[in-house]
CSV table of C-alpha atoms in Angstrom, one decimal:
chain,number,residue,atom,x,y,z
A,336,MET,CA,0.0,0.0,0.0
A,337,VAL,CA,2.5,2.6,-1.2
A,338,PHE,CA,0.1,5.5,-0.9
A,339,ILE,CA,0.3,5.4,2.9
A,340,HIS,CA,3.9,6.5,2.8
A,341,TYR,CA,3.0,9.9,1.5
A,342,HIS,CA,0.5,10.4,4.3
A,343,ILE,CA,2.9,9.3,7.0
A,344,MET,CA,5.8,11.2,5.7
A,345,LYS,CA,4.4,14.5,4.5
A,346,ASN,CA,4.5,16.1,7.9
A,347,MET,CA,7.8,14.5,9.0
A,348,ASN,CA,10.5,15.6,6.6
A,349,THR,CA,10.4,19.3,7.4
A,350,LEU,CA,10.7,18.9,11.1
A,351,HIS,CA,13.3,16.2,10.9
A,352,THR,CA,15.5,18.3,8.6
A,353,LEU,CA,15.2,21.2,11.1
A,354,VAL,CA,16.0,19.0,14.0
A,355,ALA,CA,19.1,17.7,12.3
A,356,ALA,CA,20.4,21.2,11.8
A,357,ILE,CA,20.0,22.3,15.4
A,358,ALA,CA,23.1,22.3,17.5
A,359,PHE,CA,21.8,20.9,20.8
A,360,PRO,CA,23.3,22.6,23.8
A,361,VAL,CA,23.6,19.3,25.6
A,362,ALA,CA,24.3,15.8,24.1
A,363,LEU,CA,21.4,13.4,24.6
A,364,GLN,CA,22.2,10.9,27.4
A,365,ALA,CA,20.9,7.4,28.2
A,366,VAL,CA,19.6,6.8,31.7
A,367,ASP,CA,18.8,3.2,32.7
A,368,TRP,CA,16.3,2.0,35.3
A,369,ILE,CA,18.2,-0.2,37.7
A,370,ASN,CA,15.6,-1.2,40.2
A,371,ALA,CA,14.7,-4.8,39.4
A,372,ASP,CA,11.6,-4.6,41.5
A,373,VAL,CA,9.0,-1.8,41.8
A,374,GLY,CA,10.0,1.8,42.4
A,375,ASN,CA,9.0,5.4,41.8
A,376,TRP,CA,10.2,7.2,38.7
A,377,THR,CA,11.0,10.4,40.8
A,378,ASP,CA,13.4,8.5,43.1
A,379,ALA,CA,16.9,9.1,41.6
A,380,ALA,CA,18.2,6.0,43.3
A,381,ASN,CA,16.2,3.9,40.9
A,382,TRP,CA,18.2,5.2,37.9
A,383,ASN,CA,21.9,4.8,37.1
A,384,GLY,CA,22.4,8.6,36.9
A,385,ASN,CA,20.3,11.7,37.3
A,386,LEU,CA,16.6,11.6,36.7
A,387,PRO,CA,15.7,11.5,33.0
A,388,ASP,CA,14.7,14.8,31.6
A,389,ALA,CA,13.9,16.2,28.1
A,390,TRP,CA,17.5,15.7,27.1
A,391,ALA,CA,17.9,12.1,28.2
A,392,HIS,CA,16.5,8.9,26.9
A,393,ALA,CA,14.9,6.7,29.6
A,394,TYR,CA,15.3,2.9,29.4
A,395,ILE,CA,13.3,0.5,31.5
A,396,ASN,CA,14.7,-2.8,30.4
A,397,ASN,CA,15.8,-4.9,33.4
A,398,GLY,CA,12.5,-6.5,34.3
A,399,GLY,CA,11.6,-3.8,36.8
A,400,THR,CA,8.6,-1.6,37.1
A,401,ALA,CA,8.6,2.2,37.3
A,402,ILE,CA,5.6,4.1,38.7
A,403,VAL,CA,4.6,7.7,38.4
A,404,ASP,CA,2.0,8.9,40.9
A,405,ASP,CA,1.3,11.7,43.4
A,406,ASP,CA,0.5,13.9,40.4
A,407,ALA,CA,4.2,14.0,39.5
A,408,ARG,CA,5.3,15.5,36.1
A,409,VAL,CA,8.2,13.7,34.6
A,410,SER,CA,9.9,13.8,31.2
A,411,SER,CA,12.4,12.2,28.9
A,412,ALA,CA,13.6,12.6,25.3
A,413,THR,CA,12.5,9.1,24.3
A,414,THR,CA,11.0,6.7,26.8
A,415,TYR,CA,11.9,3.0,26.1
A,416,VAL,CA,10.0,0.3,27.9
A,417,GLY,CA,11.3,-3.2,27.2
A,418,THR,CA,14.0,-2.8,24.5
A,419,ASN,CA,15.6,-6.3,24.3
A,420,GLY,CA,14.5,-7.2,27.8
A,421,LYS,CA,11.4,-6.7,29.9
A,422,GLY,CA,10.1,-3.5,31.4
A,423,THR,CA,6.9,-2.0,32.9
A,424,LEU,CA,5.8,1.6,33.3
A,425,ILE,CA,2.7,2.5,35.3
A,426,ILE,CA,1.2,6.0,35.3
A,427,ASN,CA,-1.2,6.3,38.2
A,428,SER,CA,-1.5,10.1,38.2
A,429,GLY,CA,0.5,13.0,36.9
A,430,GLN,CA,2.1,13.2,33.5
A,431,LEU,CA,4.9,11.8,31.4
A,432,ASN,CA,6.1,14.0,28.6
A,433,ALA,CA,8.4,12.4,26.1
A,434,THR,CA,9.7,15.2,23.9
A,435,TRP,CA,10.6,12.7,21.2
A,436,ASN,CA,9.2,9.1,21.1
A,437,VAL,CA,7.6,6.5,23.3
A,438,MET,CA,8.8,3.0,22.4
A,439,ILE,CA,7.3,-0.1,24.0
A,440,GLY,CA,8.8,-3.5,23.2
A,441,THR,CA,11.4,-2.2,20.8
A,442,GLU,CA,13.8,-4.9,19.7
A,443,ALA,CA,13.4,-8.6,19.1
A,444,GLY,CA,12.9,-10.4,22.4
A,445,GLY,CA,11.8,-7.2,24.1
A,446,GLU,CA,8.6,-7.1,26.1
A,447,GLY,CA,7.2,-3.8,27.2
A,448,PHE,CA,4.0,-2.9,29.1
A,449,LEU,CA,2.7,0.7,29.6
A,450,GLN,CA,-0.3,1.1,31.9
A,451,VAL,CA,-1.9,4.5,32.3
A,452,ASN,CA,-4.3,4.7,35.2
A,453,GLY,CA,-5.7,8.2,35.4
A,454,GLY,CA,-2.6,10.0,34.4
A,455,LYS,CA,-1.4,11.3,31.0
A,456,VAL,CA,1.4,10.3,28.6
A,457,THR,CA,2.4,12.5,25.6
A,458,ASN,CA,5.1,12.4,23.0
A,459,GLY,CA,6.5,15.1,20.7
A,460,TYR,CA,5.0,16.4,17.5
A,461,ASP,CA,6.0,14.5,14.4
A,462,ASN,CA,7.4,11.7,16.4
A,463,ASN,CA,6.3,8.1,16.9
A,464,PHE,CA,4.4,6.3,19.7
A,465,VAL,CA,5.3,2.7,19.1
A,466,ILE,CA,3.6,-0.3,20.8
A,467,GLY,CA,5.5,-3.4,19.8
A,468,GLY,CA,8.4,-2.5,17.5
A,469,ASN,CA,10.4,-5.7,16.7
A,470,GLY,CA,9.3,-7.0,20.1
A,471,SER,CA,6.0,-7.3,22.0
A,472,GLY,CA,4.4,-4.2,23.4
A,473,LYS,CA,1.1,-3.5,25.3
A,474,LEU,CA,-0.6,-0.3,26.2
A,475,GLU,CA,-3.5,-0.4,28.6
A,476,ILE,CA,-5.4,2.8,29.6
A,477,ASN,CA,-7.8,2.7,32.5
A,478,ASN,CA,-9.7,5.0,34.8
A,479,ASP,CA,-9.8,8.3,32.8
A,480,GLY,CA,-6.2,7.8,31.7
A,481,HIS,CA,-5.1,9.7,28.6
A,482,VAL,CA,-2.4,9.0,26.0
A,483,ASP,CA,-1.8,11.8,23.4
A,484,SER,CA,0.3,10.9,20.4
A,485,ASP,CA,1.2,12.2,17.0
A,486,TRP,CA,2.0,9.1,14.9
A,487,ALA,CA,1.0,5.8,16.6
A,488,PHE,CA,2.3,2.4,15.4
A,489,LEU,CA,1.3,-1.0,16.7
A,490,GLY,CA,3.2,-4.2,15.7
A,491,GLY,CA,6.0,-2.3,13.9
A,492,GLU,CA,7.2,1.1,12.9
A,493,ILE,CA,7.7,3.3,9.8
A,494,TRP,CA,10.3,6.0,10.1
A,495,ARG,CA,11.5,8.3,7.3
A,496,ASN,CA,9.5,6.4,4.8
A,497,GLN,CA,11.2,3.1,5.7
A,498,LEU,CA,9.9,0.1,7.6
A,499,GLN,CA,11.9,-0.1,10.8
A,500,SER,CA,10.4,-3.0,12.6
A,501,SER,CA,7.6,-5.6,12.6
A,502,GLY,CA,6.4,-7.0,16.0
A,503,ARG,CA,3.4,-7.5,18.1
A,504,GLY,CA,1.3,-4.7,19.6
A,505,GLU,CA,-1.8,-4.5,21.7
A,506,VAL,CA,-3.9,-1.6,23.0
A,507,VAL,CA,-6.8,-1.9,25.5
A,508,LEU,CA,-8.9,1.0,26.6
A,509,ASN,CA,-11.1,0.7,29.7
A,510,ASP,CA,-13.1,2.9,32.0
A,511,ASN,CA,-13.4,6.2,30.2
A,512,ALA,CA,-9.9,6.0,28.8
A,513,LEU,CA,-8.8,8.4,26.0
A,514,PHE,CA,-6.3,7.7,23.3
A,515,SER,CA,-6.0,10.9,21.2
A,516,ASN,CA,-3.9,11.1,18.0
A,517,THR,CA,-3.0,13.8,15.5
A,518,SER,CA,-1.5,12.3,12.3
A,519,GLY,CA,-2.6,8.7,12.1
A,520,ILE,CA,-2.8,5.3,13.8
A,521,VAL,CA,-1.1,2.4,11.9
A,522,LEU,CA,-1.5,-1.3,12.8
A,523,SER,CA,1.1,-3.9,11.6
A,524,PRO,CA,3.2,-1.9,9.2
A,525,GLY,CA,5.4,-4.9,8.6
A,526,ALA,CA,4.3,-8.2,6.9
A,527,THR,CA,4.9,-10.2,10.0
A,528,GLY,CA,3.3,-7.6,12.3
A,529,GLN,CA,0.4,-8.6,14.5
A,530,SER,CA,-1.8,-6.0,16.3
A,531,THR,CA,-5.0,-5.8,18.3
A,532,VAL,CA,-7.0,-2.9,19.6
A,533,THR,CA,-9.9,-3.3,22.1
A,534,VAL,CA,-12.1,-0.3,23.1
A,535,ASN,CA,-14.4,-0.9,26.1
A,536,ASP,CA,-16.8,1.0,28.3
A,537,ASN,CA,-17.0,4.7,27.6
A,538,SER,CA,-13.5,4.9,26.3
A,539,THR,CA,-12.5,7.0,23.2
A,540,MET,CA,-9.8,6.4,20.5
A,541,ARG,CA,-9.6,9.4,18.2
A,542,THR,CA,-7.3,10.4,15.3
A,543,SER,CA,-7.4,13.5,13.2
A,544,GLY,CA,-5.9,11.5,10.4
A,545,SER,CA,-6.4,8.0,9.0
A,546,LEU,CA,-6.7,4.7,10.7
A,547,TYR,CA,-4.9,1.7,9.1
A,548,LEU,CA,-6.0,-1.6,10.6
A,549,ALA,CA,-3.6,-3.8,8.8
A,550,TYR,CA,-1.0,-2.0,6.7
A,551,ALA,CA,1.1,-5.0,5.8
A,552,GLY,CA,0.5,-7.7,8.4
A,553,GLN,CA,-2.5,-8.7,10.5
A,554,GLY,CA,-4.6,-6.3,12.5
A,555,GLU,CA,-7.8,-6.4,14.5
A,556,MET,CA,-9.9,-3.7,16.2
A,557,THR,CA,-12.9,-4.6,18.4
A,558,VAL,CA,-15.2,-1.9,19.7
A,559,ASN,CA,-17.3,-3.1,22.7
A,560,GLY,CA,-18.3,0.4,23.8
A,561,GLY,CA,-17.4,4.0,23.7
A,562,LEU,CA,-16.2,5.8,20.6
A,563,VAL,CA,-13.6,5.3,17.9
A,564,SER,CA,-13.2,8.3,15.6
A,565,ALA,CA,-11.1,8.5,12.4
A,566,ALA,CA,-11.5,11.9,10.8
A,567,ASP,CA,-10.1,10.7,7.4
A,568,THR,CA,-10.2,7.2,5.9
A,569,THR,CA,-10.3,3.9,7.8
A,570,TRP,CA,-8.2,1.3,5.8
A,571,VAL,CA,-9.2,-2.2,6.8
A,572,SER,CA,-6.3,-3.7,4.9
A,573,GLY,CA,-3.3,-2.4,3.0
A,574,ASN,CA,-0.6,-4.3,1.1
A,575,GLY,CA,-1.2,-7.6,-0.6
A,576,GLY,CA,-1.2,-10.3,2.0
A,577,SER,CA,-2.4,-8.1,4.8
A,578,SER,CA,-5.5,-9.0,6.8
A,579,GLY,CA,-7.6,-6.6,8.8
A,580,ALA,CA,-10.8,-7.0,10.8
A,581,LEU,CA,-13.1,-4.5,12.3
A,582,THR,CA,-15.7,-5.8,14.8
A,583,LEU,CA,-18.4,-3.5,16.2
A,584,ASN,CA,-20.0,-5.2,19.3
A,585,GLY,CA,-21.2,-1.9,20.8
A,586,GLY,CA,-20.4,1.8,21.0
A,587,VAL,CA,-19.8,4.0,18.0
A,588,PHE,CA,-17.2,3.9,15.2
A,589,GLU,CA,-17.2,7.1,13.1
A,590,THR,CA,-15.2,7.9,10.0
A,591,THR,CA,-15.3,9.5,6.6
A,592,ARG,CA,-15.2,6.2,4.8
A,593,ILE,CA,-14.1,2.5,5.2
A,594,ALA,CA,-11.9,1.2,2.4
A,595,ASN,CA,-9.9,-1.9,1.6
A,596,GLY,CA,-6.4,-1.9,0.1
A,597,ASN,CA,-4.9,-5.0,-1.6
A,598,GLY,CA,-5.4,-7.4,1.3
A,599,THR,CA,-8.3,-9.0,2.9
A,600,GLY,CA,-10.6,-6.8,5.1
A,601,THR,CA,-13.8,-7.7,6.9
A,602,LEU,CA,-16.4,-5.7,8.9
A,603,THR,CA,-18.6,-7.4,11.5
A,604,PHE,CA,-21.6,-5.9,13.3
A,605,ASN,CA,-22.9,-7.4,16.5
A,606,GLY,CA,-24.6,-4.5,18.2
A,607,GLY,CA,-22.4,-1.5,17.3
A,608,THR,CA,-23.0,1.7,15.3
A,609,LEU,CA,-21.1,3.0,12.3
A,610,ARG,CA,-21.5,6.8,11.9
A,611,ALA,CA,-20.7,8.8,8.7
A,612,LEU,CA,-18.7,11.9,9.1
A,613,ALA,CA,-19.1,13.1,5.5
A,614,ASN,CA,-21.0,12.6,2.3
A,615,HIS,CA,-19.4,9.8,0.3
A,616,ASP,CA,-20.4,7.6,-2.6
A,617,SER,CA,-18.0,4.9,-1.3
A,618,PHE,CA,-18.6,5.0,2.4
A,619,ILE,CA,-17.9,1.3,2.7
A,620,ASN,CA,-16.0,0.0,-0.3
A,621,GLY,CA,-14.0,-3.1,-1.2
A,622,VAL,CA,-14.2,-5.0,2.1
A,623,SER,CA,-14.4,-8.8,1.7
A,624,GLY,CA,-17.7,-8.9,3.5
A,625,ILE,CA,-20.0,-7.2,6.0
A,626,THR,CA,-21.3,-9.7,8.5
A,627,LEU,CA,-24.4,-9.0,10.6
A,628,LEU,CA,-24.4,-11.2,13.7
A,629,GLU,CA,-27.3,-11.8,16.1
A,630,ASN,CA,-27.3,-8.3,17.6
A,631,GLY,CA,-27.2,-6.7,14.2
A,632,GLY,CA,-25.7,-3.3,13.2
A,633,ILE,CA,-26.6,0.3,13.0
A,634,ILE,CA,-25.5,2.8,10.4
A,635,ASP,CA,-25.9,6.4,11.5
A,636,THR,CA,-26.0,8.6,8.4
A,637,ASN,CA,-25.7,11.6,10.6
A,638,GLY,CA,-27.4,13.9,8.0
A,639,LYS,CA,-25.0,12.8,5.3
A,640,SER,CA,-25.6,10.9,2.0
A,641,VAL,CA,-23.5,7.7,1.8
A,642,THR,CA,-23.3,4.6,-0.3
A,643,VAL,CA,-22.3,1.1,0.8
A,644,ASN,CA,-20.7,-0.8,-2.1
A,645,SER,CA,-20.0,-4.0,-0.1
A,646,ALA,CA,-22.4,-6.8,0.5
A,647,PHE,CA,-24.1,-7.6,3.8
A,648,SER,CA,-24.7,-11.2,5.0
A,649,GLY,CA,-25.8,-12.9,8.2
A,650,SER,CA,-28.8,-13.5,10.4
A,651,GLY,CA,-28.7,-10.1,12.1
A,652,GLY,CA,-30.5,-6.9,11.1
A,653,LEU,CA,-29.4,-3.6,9.7
A,654,THR,CA,-30.9,-0.4,11.1
A,655,LYS,CA,-30.4,3.1,9.6
A,656,ILE,CA,-30.8,6.0,12.0
A,657,ASN,CA,-30.9,9.8,11.8
A,658,ALA,CA,-31.4,12.1,8.8
A,659,GLY,CA,-29.6,11.5,5.6
A,660,THR,CA,-29.5,8.9,2.8
A,661,LEU,CA,-28.1,5.4,3.0
A,662,THR,CA,-27.8,3.6,-0.4
A,663,LEU,CA,-27.2,-0.1,-0.5
A,664,ASN,CA,-25.2,-0.7,-3.7
A,665,ALA,CA,-24.5,-4.4,-3.4
A,666,SER,CA,-26.9,-7.4,-3.4
A,667,SER,CA,-27.2,-8.6,0.2
A,668,GLY,CA,-29.0,-10.9,2.6
A,669,MET,CA,-29.9,-10.1,6.2
A,670,GLY,CA,-32.3,-11.0,9.0
A,671,ALA,CA,-34.1,-7.6,9.2
A,672,LEU,CA,-33.9,-4.1,7.7
A,673,THR,CA,-35.2,-1.0,9.4
A,674,ASN,CA,-35.2,2.7,8.5
A,675,ARG,CA,-35.8,5.0,11.5
A,676,GLU,CA,-35.3,8.3,9.7
A,677,GLY,CA,-34.3,9.7,6.4
A,678,ILE,CA,-34.0,7.8,3.1
A,679,LEU,CA,-33.0,4.2,2.7
A,680,ALA,CA,-32.3,3.5,-0.9
A,681,ILE,CA,-31.6,0.3,-2.9
A,682,ALA,CA,-29.4,0.9,-5.9
A,683,SER,CA,-30.6,-0.1,-9.4
A,684,GLY,CA,-29.7,-3.7,-10.3
A,685,ARG,CA,-29.3,-4.8,-6.6
A,686,THR,CA,-31.4,-7.4,-4.8
A,687,ILE,CA,-31.9,-7.3,-1.0
A,688,ASP,CA,-33.2,-10.4,0.6
A,689,VAL,CA,-34.6,-10.0,4.2
A,690,THR,CA,-35.7,-13.1,6.0
A,691,GLY,CA,-37.5,-11.1,8.7
A,692,ALA,CA,-39.2,-7.7,8.7
A,693,THR,CA,-38.4,-4.6,6.7
A,694,THR,CA,-39.7,-1.7,8.8
A,695,LEU,CA,-40.3,1.9,7.7
A,696,ALA,CA,-40.6,4.0,10.8
A,697,THR,CA,-42.8,7.1,10.9
A,698,GLY,CA,-41.6,9.7,8.5
A,699,SER,CA,-38.9,7.5,6.9
A,700,THR,CA,-38.6,6.7,3.2
A,701,LEU,CA,-37.7,3.5,1.2
A,702,LYS,CA,-36.5,4.4,-2.2
A,703,MET,CA,-36.1,1.6,-4.8
A,704,GLU,CA,-33.9,2.9,-7.7
A,705,GLY,CA,-34.3,1.5,-11.2
A,706,ASN,CA,-34.8,-2.2,-11.4
A,707,SER,CA,-33.8,-2.9,-7.8
A,708,VAL,CA,-35.5,-5.8,-5.9
A,709,LEU,CA,-36.5,-6.2,-2.2
A,710,ASP,CA,-37.9,-9.5,-1.1
A,711,THR,CA,-38.8,-9.4,2.6
A,712,GLY,CA,-40.5,-11.8,5.0
A,713,ARG,CA,-42.6,-8.9,6.4
A,714,LEU,CA,-43.2,-5.4,5.2
A,715,VAL,CA,-44.1,-2.9,8.0
A,716,PHE,CA,-45.3,0.6,7.2
A,717,GLU,CA,-45.7,2.9,10.1
A,718,ALA,CA,-47.7,6.2,9.9
A,719,SER,CA,-46.5,8.7,7.3
A,720,SER,CA,-43.7,6.5,6.0
A,721,ARG,CA,-43.0,6.7,2.3
A,722,LEU,CA,-42.3,4.4,-0.6
A,723,VAL,CA,-40.5,5.8,-3.8
A,724,LEU,CA,-40.1,3.6,-6.8
A,725,ASP,CA,-40.9,2.9,-10.5
A,726,PRO,CA,-43.2,-0.2,-10.2
A,727,LEU,CA,-42.6,-1.1,-13.8
A,728,ALA,CA,-38.9,-1.6,-13.1
A,729,ALA,CA,-38.4,-2.3,-9.4
A,730,GLY,CA,-39.7,-5.4,-7.6
A,731,LEU,CA,-41.0,-5.3,-4.1
A,732,HIS,CA,-42.6,-8.4,-2.5
A,733,ALA,CA,-43.5,-9.2,1.1
A,734,GLY,CA,-44.5,-12.5,2.7
A,735,VAL,CA,-46.7,-10.5,5.1
A,736,LEU,CA,-47.9,-6.9,4.7
A,737,ASP,CA,-48.3,-5.1,8.0
A,738,LEU,CA,-49.8,-1.6,8.2
A,739,GLU,CA,-49.2,-0.2,11.6
A,740,SER,CA,-51.5,2.4,13.2
A,741,LEU,CA,-51.9,5.2,10.8
A,742,ASP,CA,-53.2,7.8,13.2
A,743,GLY,CA,-50.1,9.9,12.3
A,744,GLY,CA,-50.9,10.0,8.6
A,745,LYS,CA,-51.2,7.9,5.5
A,746,ILE,CA,-48.4,6.1,3.8
A,747,GLY,CA,-47.0,8.1,0.8
A,748,ILE,CA,-46.4,6.5,-2.5
A,749,LEU,CA,-44.3,8.4,-5.1
A,750,ILE,CA,-43.9,6.8,-8.5
A,751,LEU,CA,-40.8,7.6,-10.4
A,752,GLY,CA,-41.3,8.4,-14.1
A,753,PHE,CA,-45.0,8.2,-13.7
A,754,GLN,CA,-47.1,8.2,-17.0
A,755,GLU,CA,-50.8,8.9,-17.0
A,756,PHE,CA,-53.2,6.0,-17.8
A,757,GLY,CA,-57.0,5.8,-18.1
A,758,VAL,CA,-60.0,3.9,-16.9
A,759,GLY,CA,-59.7,0.1,-17.2
A,760,GLU,CA,-56.0,0.1,-16.5
A,761,SER,CA,-54.1,-0.3,-13.2
A,762,LEU,CA,-50.5,-0.3,-12.0
A,763,GLU,CA,-49.2,-2.8,-9.5
A,764,ILE,CA,-47.1,-1.1,-6.8
A,765,PHE,CA,-45.9,-4.2,-4.8
A,766,SER,CA,-47.1,-7.7,-4.0
A,767,PHE,CA,-47.6,-9.8,-0.9
A,768,ASP,CA,-48.7,-13.3,0.2
A,769,SER,CA,-50.9,-12.3,3.1
A,770,VAL,CA,-51.9,-9.4,5.3
A,771,ALA,CA,-51.6,-8.9,9.1
A,772,GLY,CA,-55.0,-7.2,9.5
A,773,LEU,CA,-58.5,-6.9,8.0
A,774,TYR,CA,-57.4,-4.8,5.0
A,775,GLY,CA,-56.4,-6.3,1.7
A,776,THR,CA,-59.6,-6.5,-0.3
A,777,GLY,CA,-61.8,-4.0,-2.1
A,778,LEU,CA,-61.3,-0.3,-2.3
A,779,ASP,CA,-60.2,0.5,1.3
A,780,ALA,CA,-56.5,0.7,0.3
A,781,ASN,CA,-57.0,4.4,-0.3
A,782,ASP,CA,-57.6,4.7,3.5
A,783,TYR,CA,-54.0,3.7,4.0
A,784,PHE,CA,-52.1,5.2,1.1
A,785,VAL,CA,-51.8,8.6,-0.6
A,786,PHE,CA,-50.6,9.1,-4.2
A,787,GLU,CA,-47.9,11.8,-3.8
A,788,ASN,CA,-47.6,12.5,-7.5
A,789,SER,CA,-51.1,13.8,-7.6
A,790,PRO,CA,-52.8,13.5,-4.2
A,791,ASP,CA,-56.1,15.1,-5.3
A,792,SER,CA,-56.3,13.4,-8.7
A,793,LYS,CA,-58.5,10.7,-10.3
A,794,TYR,CA,-56.2,7.9,-9.1
A,795,VAL,CA,-57.0,5.7,-6.1
A,796,PHE,CA,-55.3,2.7,-4.5
A,797,THR,CA,-56.9,-0.7,-4.5
A,798,TRP,CA,-56.2,-4.2,-3.4
A,799,LYS,CA,-55.9,-6.8,-6.2
A,800,GLU,CA,-54.8,-10.5,-6.0
A,801,GLY,CA,-52.2,-10.1,-3.3
A,802,ALA,CA,-51.0,-6.7,-4.5
A,803,LEU,CA,-51.4,-3.0,-4.0
A,804,ALA,CA,-52.4,-1.3,-7.2
A,805,LEU,CA,-53.1,2.2,-8.5
A,806,THR,CA,-56.2,2.6,-10.6
A,807,VAL,CA,-58.5,5.4,-12.0
A,808,VAL,CA,-61.7,6.6,-10.4
A,809,PRO,CA,-64.5,6.0,-13.0
A,810,GLU,CA,-66.8,8.7,-14.2
A,811,PRO,CA,-69.6,9.5,-11.7
A,812,SER,CA,-72.2,7.4,-13.6
A,813,THR,CA,-69.9,4.4,-13.7
A,814,TRP,CA,-68.8,4.9,-10.1
A,815,ALA,CA,-72.5,4.8,-9.0
A,816,LEU,CA,-72.9,1.5,-10.8
A,817,VAL,CA,-69.7,0.1,-9.2
A,818,VAL,CA,-71.0,1.0,-5.8
A,819,GLY,CA,-74.3,-0.5,-6.6
A,820,ILE,CA,-73.0,-3.9,-7.7
A,821,GLY,CA,-70.0,-4.1,-5.4
A,822,SER,CA,-66.4,-3.2,-6.1
A,823,ILE,CA,-64.7,-6.5,-6.2
A,824,GLY,CA,-66.2,-7.5,-9.6
A,825,TYR,CA,-65.2,-4.2,-11.1
A,826,ILE,CA,-61.7,-4.5,-9.8
A,827,ALA,CA,-61.4,-8.0,-11.3
A,828,ALA,CA,-62.1,-6.6,-14.8
A,829,ILE,CA,-59.3,-4.0,-14.6
A,830,ARG,CA,-56.3,-4.6,-16.9
A,831,PHE,CA,-53.2,-4.6,-14.7
A,832,ARG,CA,-49.7,-3.4,-15.6
A,833,LYS,CA,-46.9,-4.9,-13.5
A,834,ARG,CA,-43.2,-5.4,-13.6
């Protein structure tokens, strides 16, 4: 995925050139943690020299554990936790400011663990926060802890447009934790890299750039609660051979779009919400599959117009919420389909199979574009919902038709490309096998539906042979005859037009 290099490097070169030209007043020193047990960072006896500061690299690599608490503010140039050995750093309160990098599990054989419990860790602008370089690294943020980074890498590192390492990285956020990031978050930049991110509770992971779930290796992100926000693109996979997986079990994942590179990328819903941050005709594009598990998934269009070009499958349901338009542009199968607000559209040439119910909530719209098809186990219209389609091109069939209480208004039908027709002709709108109430015969369909193309015109809705149809009100003399002899015989004589 060569294109990522530009994004990663465009902000680095200028600063690094500047830094190289500066004559530092003091040469950077290395300060080693020497306490093999547990000790406080601020105790100079735990280090082999003076306390680390902005001009000294701090190394915790001897199997010991350094703790920052009592609201202490400590610093280093680069903080290394587990280079080629083991190391643990725990921030219970206060703040660690690394003016350059934070490196956890840097070299082969290294094991580093950084736990942030209520305090804060920051690293310098245009520098890297690496969790598992060539070794194994883990970052755990708990109890309102906060990590603020510029570039963040898991399971490897890219530096100056070159792959530096490929290891194993893990990030876990619990209890209102915050992981904030400026330029981008990159999982597994090397082909052998392995990375996992888990977001729980009310925690937040946020980047102002892009999120790469598997740049070259294997990467997984699981959202069980809270918020993950990627202001730019979320790349599920990158280079050929990479494998990325995004699982939304709860909480909210928001982004401008979800795209797939040259590897394998999957998206799974089991109770989570995906929120759109911008209008996009490829909001989800190229992923190997979108799976809807038992608890289903929610797409929050957030007032935007977005298109999903990847197919859904699974027994769970898909629900669209909030204003905006969601267009399904891949033939799909699912357990249920619900539109709570705005427009849910099916693109021309696509077929959506719903084993359970398709529900249009009050005020929402189902738009069937061109020759799209919706085959659903149950079709539920709530008051003032709308159906937009060209019945001569699109196909809509329900096992059961269910008209909810219409106290809030009739169901609107808008026919695309409508052409006038006369007495003796009728246009089938959609079909069904059975009804869930006492409606479905005779002329009472007009009590439920309104023809939006011409609401006060000669056209009325009727029921006919397991279908809703639009027909023409006869001339007054003929209408009187119809009323006198009963409507069913008249309807049977109408010439129907259907898809």
